[in-house]
Amino acid sequence: MLLSRHLGGNQACFLRGRGARNAGACTRRVPHRRRHPLSHTQRTATADRELTDDASMSSALQVLREAATRKSVAPEEVEEAMALVELQTKQAASSIDGKWRLVFSTSTKLRMFQYIPVTEDLRVDVGAKTISLESVLGPFNFLINGEASSFDAASGALNFQFKEVQVFLFGNKVWTKERPKTSPKTYTFFYIDPEGSVPLISIARSSAGGLSLLLRDP
């Protein structure tokens, strides 16, 4: 009895029966569960959920296109729309080459500065492994150049590091800093509009955690 308490059901039963015939009688049978097809109601509910998701995605993208072209959408709505698109997007951006205007960023929690207050363009050339960020503020032009070390089309992840800073005043270079103290970064472009869309937007998440809304410069 003491031994049987420490044995699994079939093993203890086999010892008690001391034979294959009795052991077979003790074998625990697990009932087979049949998989039933979805009912009409279940299929309808699934289809309704998919339609609702599609409608939500479409509405969110409409909000973001309005924000990217007119900056007329409340920052709270822009942030919510980007989060929804990130949640529902099933395929990342496969190509990000080109010039992108940075429109909105959640890297700051100060709502009044989430729409980028200066003209700021990101240029990416995956083939040439180059990346640059250009900011214009009055007569000043700030150009940060770097290396785009890799781009994963499956995840939309762009790995890069800035390596040079140049400052221009009225078009004349007034200051240069090579190899500034910057760390490698990753921008994951989890959504991009189909090529040919007008306007054409993309959304990326920084490795620092913020979300950015970008507009392709035609």
Coordinates of N, CA and C in Angstrom, one line a residue, residues 4 20 58 77 79 96 119 137 170:
S4 N 2.4 1.8 -3.4 CA 1.4 2.2 -4.4 C 1.1 3.7 -4.4
A20 N 0.1 -8.9 -16.9 CA -0.2 -8.1 -18.0 C -1.7 -8.0 -18.1
S58 N -8.4 51.1 -40.5 CA -8.7 52.1 -41.6 C -8.9 53.5 -41.0
E77 N -4.9 61.7 -29.8 CA -5.5 60.9 -30.8 C -4.4 60.3 -31.7
E79 N -1.3 59.5 -30.9 CA -0.6 58.5 -30.1 C -1.4 57.2 -30.1
I96 N 12.4 50.9 -46.9 CA 12.3 52.2 -46.2 C 13.2 53.3 -46.9
T119 N 11.7 71.7 -38.9 CA 11.8 70.9 -40.1 C 12.9 69.9 -40.0
L137 N 16.5 75.1 -38.5 CA 15.9 76.0 -37.5 C 16.4 77.4 -37.8
F170 N 23.5 80.0 -42.6 CA 23.2 80.6 -43.9 C 23.9 79.8 -45.0

